[in-house]
mmCIF file of C-alpha atoms and ligand atoms in Angstrom:
data_model
loop_
_atom_site.group_PDB
_atom_site.id
_atom_site.type_symbol
_atom_site.label_atom_id
_atom_site.label_comp_id
_atom_site.label_asym_id
_atom_site.label_seq_id
_atom_site.Cartn_x
_atom_site.Cartn_y
_atom_site.Cartn_z
ATOM 1 C CA MET A 36 -49.927 -35.547 147.431
ATOM 2 C CA ILE A 37 -51.220 -38.624 146.038
ATOM 3 C CA ILE A 38 -54.041 -40.784 147.732
ATOM 4 C CA PRO A 39 -54.115 -44.460 145.561
ATOM 5 C CA LEU A 40 -57.517 -46.446 145.468
ATOM 6 C CA LEU A 41 -56.400 -48.786 147.650
ATOM 7 C CA PRO A 42 -54.805 -48.249 150.987
ATOM 8 C CA ARG A 43 -50.649 -48.723 149.425
ATOM 9 C CA LEU A 44 -49.541 -48.265 145.871
ATOM 10 C CA THR A 45 -48.589 -51.869 144.542
ATOM 11 C CA ASP A 46 -44.601 -51.851 143.956
ATOM 12 C CA ALA A 47 -45.090 -52.069 140.255
ATOM 13 C CA GLU A 48 -47.693 -49.176 140.800
ATOM 14 C CA LEU A 49 -44.992 -46.891 142.407
ATOM 15 C CA LYS A 50 -42.758 -48.072 140.239
ATOM 16 C CA GLU A 51 -44.649 -46.533 137.480
ATOM 17 C CA VAL A 52 -44.989 -43.004 139.296
ATOM 18 C CA THR A 53 -41.869 -42.622 140.377
ATOM 19 C CA GLU A 54 -40.981 -42.658 136.800
ATOM 20 C CA ILE A 55 -43.226 -40.041 135.685
ATOM 21 C CA ALA A 56 -42.822 -38.073 138.239
ATOM 22 C CA ALA A 57 -38.831 -38.126 137.315
ATOM 23 C CA GLU A 58 -39.582 -36.919 133.543
ATOM 24 C CA PHE A 59 -40.575 -34.306 135.584
ATOM 25 C CA GLY A 60 -37.361 -33.722 138.295
ATOM 26 C CA VAL A 61 -39.582 -34.669 140.676
ATOM 27 C CA GLY A 62 -38.891 -37.012 143.877
ATOM 28 C CA ILE A 63 -41.560 -39.329 145.489
ATOM 29 C CA GLN A 64 -41.709 -39.706 148.792
ATOM 30 C CA THR A 65 -44.103 -42.564 150.827
ATOM 31 C CA ILE A 66 -45.575 -42.132 154.034
ATOM 32 C CA HIS A 67 -46.565 -45.309 155.443
ATOM 33 C CA GLY A 68 -49.529 -43.879 157.664
ATOM 34 C CA ALA A 69 -51.433 -46.221 160.174
ATOM 35 C CA GLN A 70 -54.465 -46.676 157.920
ATOM 36 C CA ARG A 71 -52.750 -46.349 154.463
ATOM 37 C CA SER A 72 -49.693 -44.605 152.731
ATOM 38 C CA ILE A 73 -49.370 -41.281 150.715
ATOM 39 C CA TYR A 74 -46.829 -40.242 148.717
ATOM 40 C CA ALA A 75 -45.485 -36.808 148.970
ATOM 41 C CA LEU A 76 -44.745 -34.953 145.702
ATOM 42 C CA MET A 77 -41.086 -33.887 146.222
ATOM 43 C CA GLY A 78 -40.738 -29.963 144.548
ATOM 44 C CA ASP A 79 -41.152 -26.635 145.606
ATOM 45 C CA GLU A 80 -43.857 -26.796 142.299
ATOM 46 C CA THR A 81 -45.202 -29.678 140.551
ATOM 47 C CA THR A 82 -47.062 -28.754 136.905
ATOM 48 C CA GLN A 83 -49.930 -29.424 135.885
ATOM 49 C CA GLU A 84 -48.883 -32.122 133.133
ATOM 50 C CA LEU A 85 -47.660 -34.164 136.148
ATOM 51 C CA ILE A 86 -50.415 -33.911 137.835
ATOM 52 C CA ASN A 87 -53.119 -34.935 134.644
ATOM 53 C CA ARG A 88 -50.460 -38.186 134.093
ATOM 54 C CA ILE A 89 -50.226 -39.176 137.450
ATOM 55 C CA GLU A 90 -54.536 -38.081 138.166
ATOM 56 C CA GLY A 91 -55.166 -40.762 134.990
ATOM 57 C CA LEU A 92 -53.620 -43.817 136.195
ATOM 58 C CA PRO A 93 -56.592 -46.205 137.242
ATOM 59 C CA TYR A 94 -54.882 -47.009 140.681
ATOM 60 C CA ILE A 95 -55.006 -43.317 141.639
ATOM 61 C CA ASP A 96 -57.567 -41.674 143.625
ATOM 62 C CA ARG A 97 -56.837 -37.985 143.370
ATOM 63 C CA ILE A 98 -53.889 -35.825 144.365
ATOM 64 C CA ASP A 99 -54.478 -33.367 146.883
ATOM 65 C CA ARG A 100 -52.645 -30.048 146.376
ATOM 66 C CA VAL A 101 -51.419 -28.198 149.779
ATOM 67 C CA GLN A 102 -50.488 -24.645 149.343
ATOM 68 C CA VAL A 103 -48.973 -23.930 152.906
ATOM 69 C CA PRO A 104 -45.668 -24.449 153.086
ATOM 70 C CA TYR A 105 -45.694 -27.766 155.188
ATOM 71 C CA LYS A 106 -47.398 -29.903 152.725
ATOM 72 C CA LEU A 107 -47.468 -33.200 154.729
ATOM 73 C CA MET A 108 -47.529 -31.050 158.675
ATOM 74 C CA ALA A 109 -50.688 -29.117 157.433
ATOM 75 C CA ARG A 110 -54.051 -29.732 158.460
ATOM 76 C CA GLU A 111 -55.700 -30.425 154.793
ATOM 77 C CA SER A 112 -52.667 -32.917 154.222
ATOM 78 C CA SER A 113 -54.453 -36.756 154.168
ATOM 79 C CA LEU A 114 -51.729 -37.088 157.406
ATOM 80 C CA ALA A 115 -54.105 -34.965 159.012
ATOM 81 C CA GLN A 116 -55.984 -39.075 159.588
ATOM 82 C CA HIS A 117 -52.446 -40.095 161.534
ATOM 83 C CA GLN A 118 -52.907 -40.917 164.734
ATOM 84 C CA ILE A 119 -49.649 -41.661 167.342
ATOM 85 C CA THR A 120 -49.582 -44.197 170.164
ATOM 86 C CA VAL A 121 -47.766 -43.381 173.766
ATOM 87 C CA GLY A 122 -47.687 -46.117 175.053
ATOM 88 C CA SER A 123 -51.980 -47.522 175.380
ATOM 89 C CA ARG A 124 -52.470 -43.265 174.445
ATOM 90 C CA VAL A 125 -53.810 -42.612 171.128
ATOM 91 C CA LEU A 126 -53.008 -39.204 170.209
ATOM 92 C CA PRO A 127 -54.523 -37.046 168.930
ATOM 93 C CA GLY A 128 -57.766 -37.980 170.973
ATOM 94 C CA ASP A 129 -56.218 -39.201 174.313
ATOM 95 C CA PHE A 130 -53.992 -37.131 176.786
ATOM 96 C CA ALA A 131 -50.648 -38.704 176.940
ATOM 97 C CA VAL A 132 -47.780 -38.174 179.720
ATOM 98 C CA ILE A 133 -44.213 -38.419 179.102
ATOM 99 C CA ALA A 134 -41.939 -38.233 182.733
ATOM 100 C CA GLY A 135 -38.746 -38.724 184.319
ATOM 101 C CA HIS A 136 -35.301 -37.389 184.891
ATOM 102 C CA CYS A 137 -33.381 -33.866 182.868
ATOM 103 C CA THR A 138 -30.410 -36.361 182.878
ATOM 104 C CA ILE A 139 -29.421 -40.020 184.114
ATOM 105 C CA ASP A 140 -26.379 -40.317 186.192
ATOM 106 C CA PRO A 141 -25.176 -43.404 185.354
ATOM 107 C CA ASN A 142 -23.441 -43.525 188.708
ATOM 108 C CA ASN A 143 -27.309 -43.673 190.280
ATOM 109 C CA ARG A 144 -28.396 -46.381 188.532
ATOM 110 C CA ASN A 145 -31.566 -47.112 191.173
ATOM 111 C CA PHE A 146 -32.935 -42.969 191.685
ATOM 112 C CA PHE A 147 -33.737 -43.463 187.990
ATOM 113 C CA LEU A 148 -35.539 -47.330 188.617
ATOM 114 C CA GLU A 149 -37.592 -45.920 190.996
ATOM 115 C CA THR A 150 -38.613 -42.799 189.497
ATOM 116 C CA ALA A 151 -39.240 -45.249 186.447
ATOM 117 C CA HIS A 152 -41.648 -47.128 188.784
ATOM 118 C CA ALA A 153 -42.756 -44.261 190.186
ATOM 119 C CA VAL A 154 -43.667 -42.233 187.437
ATOM 120 C CA LYS A 155 -46.009 -45.515 186.322
ATOM 121 C CA ALA A 156 -47.392 -45.263 189.327
ATOM 122 C CA ALA A 157 -48.466 -41.885 189.245
ATOM 123 C CA GLY A 158 -50.476 -42.728 185.608
ATOM 124 C CA ALA A 159 -47.148 -41.514 183.021
ATOM 125 C CA ASP A 160 -47.562 -43.389 179.659
ATOM 126 C CA MET A 161 -43.610 -42.863 178.469
ATOM 127 C CA LEU A 162 -40.645 -42.943 180.245
ATOM 128 C CA ARG A 163 -38.344 -40.306 179.519
ATOM 129 C CA GLY A 164 -34.511 -40.148 180.689
ATOM 130 C CA GLY A 165 -31.617 -37.923 178.954
ATOM 131 C CA VAL A 166 -28.688 -40.219 178.139
ATOM 132 C CA TRP A 167 -26.375 -37.396 176.432
ATOM 133 C CA LYS A 168 -27.135 -33.712 177.548
ATOM 134 C CA PRO A 169 -26.565 -30.331 175.657
ATOM 135 C CA ARG A 170 -25.264 -28.120 178.207
ATOM 136 C CA THR A 171 -24.708 -25.001 177.948
ATOM 137 C CA SER A 172 -21.179 -25.115 179.635
ATOM 138 C CA PRO A 173 -18.521 -27.456 178.175
ATOM 139 C CA HIS A 174 -17.379 -28.421 181.911
ATOM 140 C CA SER A 175 -20.574 -29.058 183.066
ATOM 141 C CA PHE A 176 -21.991 -32.776 183.075
ATOM 142 C CA GLN A 177 -22.790 -34.183 179.140
ATOM 143 C CA GLY A 178 -24.331 -37.320 179.383
ATOM 144 C CA ASP A 179 -22.916 -40.492 179.832
ATOM 145 C CA ALA A 180 -23.621 -43.794 176.735
ATOM 146 C CA LYS A 181 -23.738 -45.712 179.662
ATOM 147 C CA SER A 182 -26.806 -44.461 180.557
ATOM 148 C CA LEU A 183 -28.944 -46.117 177.993
ATOM 149 C CA ASP A 184 -28.384 -49.348 179.331
ATOM 150 C CA ILE A 185 -30.110 -47.606 182.352
ATOM 151 C CA LEU A 186 -32.532 -45.900 180.314
ATOM 152 C CA LEU A 187 -33.614 -49.523 178.523
ATOM 153 C CA GLU A 188 -33.417 -51.464 181.791
ATOM 154 C CA ALA A 189 -35.900 -48.997 183.274
ATOM 155 C CA ARG A 190 -38.081 -49.845 180.312
ATOM 156 C CA GLU A 191 -37.696 -53.300 180.799
ATOM 157 C CA VAL A 192 -39.186 -53.808 184.489
ATOM 158 C CA THR A 193 -41.775 -51.186 183.742
ATOM 159 C CA GLY A 194 -42.854 -51.961 180.758
ATOM 160 C CA LEU A 195 -42.995 -48.011 179.881
ATOM 161 C CA PRO A 196 -42.032 -46.657 176.711
ATOM 162 C CA VAL A 197 -38.856 -44.272 176.643
ATOM 163 C CA ASN A 198 -37.776 -41.067 175.219
ATOM 164 C CA THR A 199 -34.186 -39.704 175.129
ATOM 165 C CA GLU A 200 -32.313 -36.762 173.121
ATOM 166 C CA VAL A 201 -30.232 -37.523 170.288
ATOM 167 C CA MET A 202 -28.003 -34.299 169.551
ATOM 168 C CA ASP A 203 -26.091 -36.381 166.121
ATOM 169 C CA PHE A 204 -26.886 -39.079 163.711
ATOM 170 C CA GLU A 205 -24.421 -41.339 165.360
ATOM 171 C CA GLN A 206 -26.394 -41.023 168.575
ATOM 172 C CA ALA A 207 -29.328 -41.116 166.686
ATOM 173 C CA ARG A 208 -28.497 -44.762 164.866
ATOM 174 C CA ILE A 209 -27.614 -46.006 168.429
ATOM 175 C CA CYS A 210 -30.406 -45.051 169.730
ATOM 176 C CA VAL A 211 -32.811 -46.626 167.087
ATOM 177 C CA ASP A 212 -30.627 -49.981 166.637
ATOM 178 C CA ALA A 213 -31.364 -49.848 170.711
ATOM 179 C CA GLY A 214 -35.110 -50.084 169.771
ATOM 180 C CA VAL A 215 -35.633 -46.681 171.584
ATOM 181 C CA ASP A 216 -39.566 -45.755 171.451
ATOM 182 C CA SER A 217 -39.083 -41.958 170.818
ATOM 183 C CA LEU A 218 -36.330 -39.819 170.043
ATOM 184 C CA GLN A 219 -36.012 -35.878 171.054
ATOM 185 C CA ILE A 220 -34.806 -33.400 169.321
ATOM 186 C CA GLY A 221 -34.447 -30.466 171.285
ATOM 187 C CA ALA A 222 -34.683 -27.173 171.497
ATOM 188 C CA ARG A 223 -30.915 -26.808 170.119
ATOM 189 C CA SER A 224 -30.949 -28.495 167.178
ATOM 190 C CA ALA A 225 -34.381 -28.706 166.232
ATOM 191 C CA LEU A 226 -32.684 -25.742 163.447
ATOM 192 C CA ASN A 227 -30.745 -28.248 162.838
ATOM 193 C CA TYR A 228 -31.882 -29.286 159.185
ATOM 194 C CA ARG A 229 -29.536 -32.224 158.324
ATOM 195 C CA LEU A 230 -30.196 -33.820 161.815
ATOM 196 C CA LEU A 231 -33.859 -33.438 161.371
ATOM 197 C CA GLN A 232 -33.678 -35.277 157.496
ATOM 198 C CA GLU A 233 -31.451 -37.695 159.133
ATOM 199 C CA VAL A 234 -33.322 -38.806 161.921
ATOM 200 C CA GLY A 235 -36.167 -38.809 159.627
ATOM 201 C CA ARG A 236 -34.451 -40.833 157.371
ATOM 202 C CA ILE A 237 -33.218 -43.427 159.856
ATOM 203 C CA THR A 238 -36.820 -43.809 161.951
ATOM 204 C CA LYS A 239 -38.806 -44.319 158.292
ATOM 205 C CA GLY A 240 -40.943 -47.725 158.768
ATOM 206 C CA THR A 241 -39.605 -48.234 162.104
ATOM 207 C CA GLY A 242 -42.496 -46.650 164.624
ATOM 208 C CA THR A 243 -39.965 -44.621 166.350
ATOM 209 C CA ARG A 244 -41.862 -41.231 167.928
ATOM 210 C CA VAL A 245 -39.947 -38.146 167.490
ATOM 211 C CA LEU A 246 -40.428 -35.674 169.808
ATOM 212 C CA LEU A 247 -39.737 -32.348 168.397
ATOM 213 C CA LYS A 248 -39.137 -29.406 170.991
ATOM 214 C CA ARG A 249 -39.496 -26.008 169.634
ATOM 215 C CA SER A 250 -36.195 -24.160 169.076
ATOM 216 C CA MET A 251 -35.951 -20.943 171.697
ATOM 217 C CA HIS A 252 -34.914 -19.050 168.884
ATOM 218 C CA MET A 253 -37.683 -19.952 167.010
ATOM 219 C CA GLY A 254 -40.380 -17.377 165.274
ATOM 220 C CA PRO A 255 -42.698 -17.223 163.309
ATOM 221 C CA ILE A 256 -45.379 -20.493 163.523
ATOM 222 C CA SER A 257 -44.140 -22.178 160.090
ATOM 223 C CA GLU A 258 -40.858 -21.839 160.735
ATOM 224 C CA PHE A 259 -41.536 -24.585 164.127
ATOM 225 C CA ILE A 260 -43.990 -26.747 161.828
ATOM 226 C CA LEU A 261 -41.583 -26.795 158.654
ATOM 227 C CA ALA A 262 -38.789 -27.924 161.383
ATOM 228 C CA GLY A 263 -41.349 -30.880 162.101
ATOM 229 C CA GLU A 264 -41.699 -31.190 157.933
ATOM 230 C CA TYR A 265 -38.541 -32.346 157.427
ATOM 231 C CA ILE A 266 -38.733 -35.641 159.928
ATOM 232 C CA VAL A 267 -42.181 -35.950 158.048
ATOM 233 C CA ALA A 268 -41.082 -35.629 154.782
ATOM 234 C CA GLN A 269 -38.080 -37.978 155.012
ATOM 235 C CA GLY A 270 -41.005 -40.567 155.823
ATOM 236 C CA ASN A 271 -41.875 -40.816 159.097
ATOM 237 C CA PRO A 272 -44.775 -39.582 160.428
ATOM 238 C CA ASN A 273 -44.529 -39.935 163.850
ATOM 239 C CA ILE A 274 -43.957 -36.896 165.179
ATOM 240 C CA MET A 275 -44.918 -34.449 167.996
ATOM 241 C CA LEU A 276 -44.013 -31.220 168.616
ATOM 242 C CA CYS A 277 -43.273 -29.720 171.794
ATOM 243 C CA PRO A 278 -43.376 -25.981 173.020
ATOM 244 C CA ARG A 279 -41.162 -25.366 175.994
ATOM 245 C CA GLY A 280 -40.745 -21.702 175.898
ATOM 246 C CA THR A 281 -38.714 -19.315 174.436
ATOM 247 C CA VAL A 282 -36.489 -16.313 175.146
ATOM 248 C CA PRO A 283 -35.643 -14.001 176.030
ATOM 249 C CA GLY A 284 -37.078 -15.548 179.263
ATOM 250 C CA MET A 285 -39.890 -13.570 181.032
ATOM 251 C CA ASP A 286 -38.556 -12.116 183.956
ATOM 252 C CA GLY A 287 -38.274 -14.984 187.005
ATOM 253 C CA TYR A 288 -39.034 -17.852 184.317
ATOM 254 C CA ARG A 289 -35.749 -19.645 182.823
ATOM 255 C CA ASN A 290 -37.696 -18.917 179.337
ATOM 256 C CA HIS A 291 -40.617 -17.073 177.638
ATOM 257 C CA PRO A 292 -43.473 -19.948 178.107
ATOM 258 C CA ASP A 293 -45.248 -20.526 174.680
ATOM 259 C CA GLU A 294 -48.472 -23.153 175.944
ATOM 260 C CA CYS A 295 -50.235 -20.802 174.484
ATOM 261 C CA ILE A 296 -49.171 -21.457 170.906
ATOM 262 C CA THR A 297 -50.583 -24.748 171.090
ATOM 263 C CA PRO A 298 -54.330 -23.739 169.504
ATOM 264 C CA LEU A 299 -52.733 -22.127 166.662
ATOM 265 C CA LEU A 300 -50.468 -24.947 166.355
ATOM 266 C CA LYS A 301 -53.614 -27.321 166.469
ATOM 267 C CA GLU A 302 -55.252 -25.599 163.465
ATOM 268 C CA LYS A 303 -52.063 -25.423 161.199
ATOM 269 C CA THR A 304 -51.120 -28.760 162.039
ATOM 270 C CA TRP A 305 -52.978 -32.661 162.562
ATOM 271 C CA ALA A 306 -49.522 -33.264 164.847
ATOM 272 C CA PRO A 307 -50.130 -33.545 167.835
ATOM 273 C CA VAL A 308 -49.003 -31.399 170.938
ATOM 274 C CA ILE A 309 -47.007 -32.209 174.016
ATOM 275 C CA VAL A 310 -46.345 -29.310 175.725
ATOM 276 C CA ASP A 311 -42.876 -29.589 178.252
ATOM 277 C CA PRO A 312 -44.094 -26.334 181.272
ATOM 278 C CA SER A 313 -40.331 -27.796 183.130
ATOM 279 C CA HIS A 314 -38.145 -25.944 180.820
ATOM 280 C CA SER A 315 -40.437 -23.037 180.234
ATOM 281 C CA VAL A 316 -40.871 -22.098 183.508
ATOM 282 C CA GLY A 317 -37.441 -23.376 184.632
ATOM 283 C CA LYS A 318 -38.321 -24.093 188.567
ATOM 284 C CA ALA A 319 -39.827 -26.742 190.229
ATOM 285 C CA VAL A 320 -42.783 -25.032 192.332
ATOM 286 C CA TYR A 321 -44.284 -23.405 188.619
ATOM 287 C CA VAL A 322 -44.855 -25.980 186.575
ATOM 288 C CA PRO A 323 -47.579 -27.383 187.693
ATOM 289 C CA HIS A 324 -49.119 -24.318 186.994
ATOM 290 C CA ALA A 325 -48.014 -23.967 183.669
ATOM 291 C CA ALA A 326 -48.344 -27.881 182.824
ATOM 292 C CA ILE A 327 -52.632 -27.306 183.502
ATOM 293 C CA ALA A 328 -51.986 -24.390 181.414
ATOM 294 C CA ALA A 329 -51.035 -26.121 178.652
ATOM 295 C CA VAL A 330 -53.669 -28.416 179.221
ATOM 296 C CA ALA A 331 -56.070 -25.493 178.939
ATOM 297 C CA TYR A 332 -54.698 -24.392 175.707
ATOM 298 C CA GLY A 333 -55.404 -27.686 174.317
ATOM 299 C CA ALA A 334 -52.386 -29.739 174.512
ATOM 300 C CA ASP A 335 -52.558 -33.135 173.495
ATOM 301 C CA GLY A 336 -49.879 -34.287 176.285
ATOM 302 C CA LEU A 337 -47.152 -32.929 178.616
ATOM 303 C CA VAL A 338 -43.473 -33.871 179.165
ATOM 304 C CA ILE A 339 -42.118 -33.433 182.464
ATOM 305 C CA GLU A 340 -38.730 -33.081 184.392
ATOM 306 C CA THR A 341 -39.779 -35.837 187.745
ATOM 307 C CA HIS A 342 -37.178 -36.903 189.897
ATOM 308 C CA CYS A 343 -37.358 -39.416 193.096
ATOM 309 C CA GLN A 344 -35.269 -37.566 194.970
ATOM 310 C CA PRO A 345 -34.669 -33.995 192.482
ATOM 311 C CA LYS A 346 -31.937 -32.566 194.809
ATOM 312 C CA ARG A 347 -29.962 -35.420 194.381
ATOM 313 C CA GLY A 348 -30.615 -35.333 190.721
ATOM 314 C CA VAL A 349 -28.266 -34.170 187.854
ATOM 315 C CA GLY A 350 -28.846 -31.374 184.490
ATOM 316 C CA ASP A 351 -31.776 -29.699 185.502
ATOM 317 C CA ASP A 352 -33.363 -32.271 187.988
ATOM 318 C CA PRO A 353 -32.361 -30.252 191.532
ATOM 319 C CA LYS A 354 -34.277 -26.842 190.179
ATOM 320 C CA GLN A 355 -37.130 -27.991 188.130
ATOM 321 C CA ALA A 356 -38.003 -31.543 188.288
ATOM 322 C CA ILE A 357 -41.305 -32.467 190.297
ATOM 323 C CA THR A 358 -41.303 -35.815 192.297
ATOM 324 C CA PRO A 359 -43.904 -38.565 191.063
ATOM 325 C CA ASP A 360 -45.981 -37.465 194.116
ATOM 326 C CA VAL A 361 -46.489 -33.994 191.963
ATOM 327 C CA LEU A 362 -46.597 -35.404 189.457
ATOM 328 C CA ALA A 363 -49.750 -37.749 190.139
ATOM 329 C CA GLN A 364 -51.906 -34.552 191.046
ATOM 330 C CA VAL A 365 -50.287 -33.164 187.764
ATOM 331 C CA ILE A 366 -52.076 -35.661 185.751
ATOM 332 C CA LYS A 367 -55.218 -36.461 187.632
ATOM 333 C CA GLU A 368 -56.267 -32.530 187.216
ATOM 334 C CA ALA A 369 -54.876 -32.680 183.219
ATOM 335 C CA ARG A 370 -56.914 -36.029 182.748
ATOM 336 C CA GLY A 371 -60.373 -35.040 183.868
ATOM 337 C CA LEU A 372 -59.591 -31.247 182.586
ATOM 338 C CA HIS A 373 -58.374 -32.313 179.215
ATOM 339 C CA THR A 374 -61.477 -34.461 179.020
ATOM 340 C CA ARG A 375 -63.785 -31.035 179.831
ATOM 341 C CA MET A 376 -61.849 -29.204 177.503
ATOM 342 C CA LYS A 377 -62.589 -31.935 174.275
ATOM 343 C CA SER A 378 -66.402 -31.854 175.014
ATOM 344 C CA MET A 379 -65.882 -27.542 175.054
ATOM 345 C CA THR A 380 -64.436 -27.124 171.860
ATOM 346 C CA LYS A 381 -67.224 -29.736 170.397
ATOM 347 C CA THR A 382 -69.768 -27.275 171.924
ATOM 348 C CA LEU A 383 -67.780 -24.016 170.514
ATOM 349 C CA GLN A 384 -67.353 -26.374 166.800
ATOM 350 C CA ALA A 385 -71.105 -26.873 167.103
ATOM 351 C CA ALA A 386 -71.742 -23.604 167.354
HETATM 352 C C1 LIG B 662 -34.621 -31.797 177.797
HETATM 353 O O1 LIG B 662 -35.468 -31.721 177.787
HETATM 354 O O2 LIG B 662 -34.198 -31.897 179.164
HETATM 355 C C2 LIG B 662 -33.839 -30.473 176.921
HETATM 356 C C3 LIG B 662 -32.256 -30.283 177.185
HETATM 357 O O3 LIG B 662 -35.325 -30.154 176.877
HETATM 358 P P1 LIG B 662 -34.754 -28.647 175.374
HETATM 359 O O4 LIG B 662 -33.861 -28.806 174.304
HETATM 360 O O5 LIG B 662 -36.004 -28.116 175.557
HETATM 361 O O6 LIG B 662 -33.357 -27.652 176.211
HETATM 362 MN MN1 LIG B 663 -33.867 -30.370 181.145
#
């Protein structure tokens, strides 16, 4: 990872570095962080001669070599200073809540608008609403592109930034063009490396956040972090990692809750961890408990399915959406606990 002396290279400097790297068959990817840009050498192994040549340039401070397979996502990466905003919250550091419907019902615009106002009043920082949905059965409601207008209207009237899932390149393109604030890559798509790359590529430099769910089939932690690496390696560092439960599910729960991987993720990578307790336990009455557990594990935020009238919702909402009143209580407890956890972590680090 090339660290320039000044916050970023000039075009001429970047051209020179790119040409040197090309002599060794290595590409350069620019990643614009909040404070400075870094330049990743895109090759599995880079020779010492290449490192020496680039490090010898007068406008280069140094080259950091990262030993783990996720060069950009690693805690030792120069991107570790990168921060991501969710509404007025800055992560890591603050605590952010994303809430709203699993699925927007295109025939019930008012429900979504009512929920949007209510989650804002409850203290949420970002609004979620599924426009297109990955459904287990092809006969189930698959979402509707018309719902994107409803999502954007809700953003307009509440001022909350919005998050929605994209399952293919076309949906991602539509969302980026529409200025959707955060693209969700769902658990089913988290292993679709081509989609991860495409999303990374088209969101580069746009400021768009990407909420990457953990695939329910992912095992080693590195598999999840490397999925994030696909996006960051295309130039978008605004990534949030989202544990959401794995299979086989724990008896009685929808999935096997995995909020416990949060401290491990936070040790290995700088990316904020936003836990999804809704899909993890899969039943509204368990969700507040799983949500608070995630905060105790050190999560930077939560994404929670919330509906003003869950039983009249579509998709997962009738089963697992909590109401805005419950959300308000969860947020209050979560924020208090997050603050206490931060000071506990500081004390432990100092010990
Ligand atoms: C969702 O958030 O509604 C969803 C489908 O999530 P996941 O991809 O985690 O199943
Ligand atoms: Mn859902």
